[in-house]
Tab-separated table of C-alpha atoms in Angstrom:
chain	number	residue	atom	x	y	z
A	1	UNK	CA	-17.747	67.701	70.672
A	2	UNK	CA	-19.309	63.922	70.740
A	3	UNK	CA	-18.894	63.355	66.889
A	4	UNK	CA	-15.024	64.620	67.583
A	5	UNK	CA	-14.509	61.719	70.864
A	6	UNK	CA	-16.002	58.585	68.295
A	7	UNK	CA	-13.216	59.768	65.749
A	8	UNK	CA	-10.433	60.491	67.942
A	9	UNK	CA	-11.696	56.809	69.269
A	10	UNK	CA	-11.737	55.132	66.677
A	11	UNK	CA	-8.412	56.613	64.864
A	12	UNK	CA	-6.813	55.030	68.608
A	13	UNK	CA	-8.726	51.549	67.536
A	14	UNK	CA	-7.207	52.029	63.926
A	15	UNK	CA	-3.707	52.930	65.761
A	16	UNK	CA	-3.162	49.904	68.151
A	17	UNK	CA	-5.247	47.680	65.872
A	18	UNK	CA	-2.196	48.434	63.523
A	19	UNK	CA	0.164	47.913	66.534
A	20	UNK	CA	-0.802	44.493	66.982
A	21	UNK	CA	0.884	43.884	63.665
A	22	UNK	CA	4.060	43.878	65.132
A	23	UNK	CA	2.037	40.593	68.021
A	24	UNK	CA	2.781	38.340	64.301
A	25	UNK	CA	6.444	40.657	63.461
A	26	UNK	CA	8.179	40.466	66.763
A	27	UNK	CA	10.666	39.016	66.389
A	28	UNK	CA	11.066	38.537	70.430
A	29	UNK	CA	8.777	37.981	73.512
A	30	UNK	CA	9.821	41.625	73.786
A	31	UNK	CA	8.037	43.393	70.916
A	32	UNK	CA	4.810	41.119	71.052
A	33	UNK	CA	5.063	42.200	75.046
A	34	UNK	CA	5.035	45.865	73.230
A	35	UNK	CA	2.409	45.255	71.635
A	36	UNK	CA	0.206	43.894	73.974
A	37	UNK	CA	1.506	46.537	76.292
A	38	UNK	CA	0.283	49.236	74.118
A	39	UNK	CA	-3.134	47.673	72.916
A	40	UNK	CA	-4.233	47.851	77.100
A	41	UNK	CA	-3.008	51.960	77.224
A	42	UNK	CA	-4.197	51.897	73.808
A	43	UNK	CA	-7.987	50.015	74.769
A	44	UNK	CA	-7.873	52.701	77.814
A	45	UNK	CA	-7.353	55.474	75.399
A	46	UNK	CA	-10.887	54.613	73.150
A	47	UNK	CA	-12.483	53.511	76.533
A	48	UNK	CA	-12.471	56.653	78.281
A	49	UNK	CA	-13.531	58.961	74.249
A	50	UNK	CA	-15.934	56.266	74.264
A	51	UNK	CA	-17.398	57.065	77.361
A	52	UNK	CA	-16.330	60.367	77.808
A	53	UNK	CA	-19.016	61.052	74.272
A	54	UNK	CA	-21.916	58.452	74.898
A	55	UNK	CA	-21.169	60.022	79.158
A	56	UNK	CA	-20.918	55.949	80.204
A	57	UNK	CA	-19.226	57.181	83.056
A	58	UNK	CA	-18.376	53.744	84.196
A	59	UNK	CA	-15.323	53.481	81.017
A	60	UNK	CA	-13.085	55.110	83.344
A	61	UNK	CA	-13.030	52.289	85.383
A	62	UNK	CA	-12.877	50.054	82.473
A	63	UNK	CA	-9.671	52.174	81.256
A	64	UNK	CA	-8.510	52.090	85.004
A	65	UNK	CA	-8.374	48.148	84.444
A	66	UNK	CA	-6.488	47.664	80.763
A	67	UNK	CA	-4.459	49.707	82.446
A	68	UNK	CA	-3.713	47.976	85.023
A	69	UNK	CA	-3.260	44.732	83.416
A	70	UNK	CA	-0.941	45.382	80.242
A	71	UNK	CA	1.523	46.469	83.640
A	72	UNK	CA	1.199	43.502	84.963
A	73	UNK	CA	1.497	41.325	81.201
A	74	UNK	CA	5.118	43.479	81.714
A	75	UNK	CA	6.227	42.465	84.969
A	76	UNK	CA	4.333	38.717	84.177
A	77	UNK	CA	6.605	38.206	81.104
A	78	UNK	CA	10.167	38.764	83.182
A	79	UNK	CA	9.111	37.225	85.776
A	80	UNK	CA	8.382	34.035	83.635
A	81	UNK	CA	11.731	34.448	82.222
A	82	UNK	CA	13.714	30.642	82.179
A	83	UNK	CA	16.468	31.492	83.866
A	84	UNK	CA	14.509	33.442	86.380
A	85	UNK	CA	13.835	32.614	90.335
A	86	UNK	CA	10.011	34.796	89.729
A	87	UNK	CA	10.928	38.176	91.285
A	88	UNK	CA	13.219	37.904	93.794
A	89	UNK	CA	16.928	37.390	91.806
A	90	UNK	CA	20.444	38.103	93.533
A	91	UNK	CA	21.339	40.956	91.637
A	92	UNK	CA	25.643	40.187	92.118
A	93	UNK	CA	26.594	38.601	89.362
B	1	UNK	CA	-16.904	79.069	79.082
B	2	UNK	CA	-17.790	75.927	77.655
B	3	UNK	CA	-16.408	76.909	74.809
B	4	UNK	CA	-12.742	77.211	76.049
B	5	UNK	CA	-13.241	73.791	77.869
B	6	UNK	CA	-13.938	72.290	74.225
B	7	UNK	CA	-11.163	73.848	72.504
B	8	UNK	CA	-8.903	72.672	75.110
B	9	UNK	CA	-9.892	69.150	74.911
B	10	UNK	CA	-10.047	69.699	71.461
B	11	UNK	CA	-6.167	70.646	71.228
B	12	UNK	CA	-5.045	67.877	73.983
B	13	UNK	CA	-7.180	64.959	72.799
B	14	UNK	CA	-6.200	65.511	68.886
B	15	UNK	CA	-1.968	65.929	70.701
B	16	UNK	CA	-2.782	62.587	72.351
B	17	UNK	CA	-4.248	60.794	69.141
B	18	UNK	CA	-0.842	62.071	66.980
B	19	UNK	CA	1.493	60.618	70.015
B	20	UNK	CA	-0.622	57.870	70.000
B	21	UNK	CA	0.219	58.000	66.143
B	22	UNK	CA	4.073	58.202	66.500
B	23	UNK	CA	4.424	55.612	69.289
B	24	UNK	CA	2.762	53.123	66.118
B	25	UNK	CA	4.584	54.619	63.907
B	26	UNK	CA	8.067	54.339	65.684
B	27	UNK	CA	6.914	50.735	66.794
B	28	UNK	CA	6.248	49.200	63.432
B	29	UNK	CA	8.793	51.167	61.380
B	30	UNK	CA	12.326	51.376	63.917
B	31	UNK	CA	14.920	48.644	63.203
B	32	UNK	CA	15.512	47.278	66.949
B	33	UNK	CA	14.172	45.797	69.588
B	34	UNK	CA	15.353	49.015	72.002
B	35	UNK	CA	13.960	51.970	69.895
B	36	UNK	CA	10.789	50.132	69.505
B	37	UNK	CA	10.080	50.324	73.509
B	38	UNK	CA	11.826	53.863	72.983
B	39	UNK	CA	9.160	54.784	70.636
B	40	UNK	CA	5.847	52.761	72.795
B	41	UNK	CA	6.768	54.321	76.226
B	42	UNK	CA	5.940	57.843	74.281
B	43	UNK	CA	2.597	56.534	73.257
B	44	UNK	CA	2.264	55.782	76.172
B	45	UNK	CA	2.741	57.611	78.968
B	46	UNK	CA	2.439	60.610	76.951
B	47	UNK	CA	-0.774	59.749	74.316
B	48	UNK	CA	-2.674	58.633	77.555
B	49	UNK	CA	-1.232	61.541	79.323
B	50	UNK	CA	-2.604	64.138	77.152
B	51	UNK	CA	-6.084	62.023	76.237
B	52	UNK	CA	-7.073	61.853	79.782
B	53	UNK	CA	-6.151	65.856	79.979
B	54	UNK	CA	-7.135	66.740	77.408
B	55	UNK	CA	-11.617	64.577	79.319
B	56	UNK	CA	-10.739	67.021	82.300
B	57	UNK	CA	-12.373	69.213	81.855
B	58	UNK	CA	-15.811	67.300	80.571
B	59	UNK	CA	-15.575	64.678	82.863
B	60	UNK	CA	-19.547	65.065	84.642
B	61	UNK	CA	-18.279	65.163	87.923
B	62	UNK	CA	-15.257	65.442	90.563
B	63	UNK	CA	-15.060	62.098	91.459
B	64	UNK	CA	-14.837	61.098	87.402
B	65	UNK	CA	-12.137	63.730	87.450
B	66	UNK	CA	-10.027	62.871	89.715
B	67	UNK	CA	-10.266	58.979	88.723
B	68	UNK	CA	-9.211	60.413	85.474
B	69	UNK	CA	-6.024	61.425	87.019
B	70	UNK	CA	-4.787	58.316	89.224
B	71	UNK	CA	-5.280	56.341	86.285
B	72	UNK	CA	-2.808	58.648	84.300
B	73	UNK	CA	-0.435	58.497	87.743
B	74	UNK	CA	-0.389	54.574	87.949
B	75	UNK	CA	0.087	54.735	84.157
B	76	UNK	CA	3.101	56.684	84.344
B	77	UNK	CA	4.646	54.760	87.321
B	78	UNK	CA	3.072	51.603	85.390
B	79	UNK	CA	4.512	52.444	82.082
B	80	UNK	CA	8.246	53.221	83.176
B	81	UNK	CA	8.689	50.065	85.309
B	82	UNK	CA	7.213	48.151	82.718
B	83	UNK	CA	10.099	49.973	80.190
B	84	UNK	CA	12.509	49.107	82.246
B	85	UNK	CA	11.544	45.647	82.888
B	86	UNK	CA	11.185	44.829	79.132
B	87	UNK	CA	14.197	46.543	78.756
B	88	UNK	CA	15.875	44.089	81.044
B	89	UNK	CA	14.130	41.209	79.929
B	90	UNK	CA	15.107	41.612	76.367
B	91	UNK	CA	19.117	42.968	77.467
B	92	UNK	CA	19.372	39.353	79.304
B	93	UNK	CA	17.816	36.788	76.200
B	94	UNK	CA	19.784	38.685	73.638
B	95	UNK	CA	23.295	37.950	76.063
B	96	UNK	CA	22.120	35.077	78.144
B	97	UNK	CA	21.406	32.514	74.552
């Protein structure tokens, strides 16, 4: 059963590694942010799987952290847009 | 009884990994940014969600299982919001530039 966790974790790791290719090719910053987002979520999934397989319950916190940071990265992308005043932009255009 | 939980974990975790596969292939192969975003959010919420649900019965005690559910909930909100934000960013940068 433990081998199943490590096998699934290895598979998710390979998939997330492949998804990083989008980081290189991605024409726009949005594509690169998507690869970073998948890295965060995939990393969280790997942390969960390896944590359950090895019995280290602290890995659940690692997964929580990775999932949160990936979300903040997407917010940072949009807040840092050149034409924006951060989050508080007026919607009427 | 544990055989049932193990079987459930195997089924859920493998479907979760399958959605990661689908999302990754979608992220790499789709022609347009917004279609890639569509594939990505599936891999995000469904892949991670199914893996979290699969690992729920295996968690050592209730607190770890609860923490797993909280992570999944946060990821649902975060995935939805960041999907919208990235789509808005893409829409704006495509039309303003």
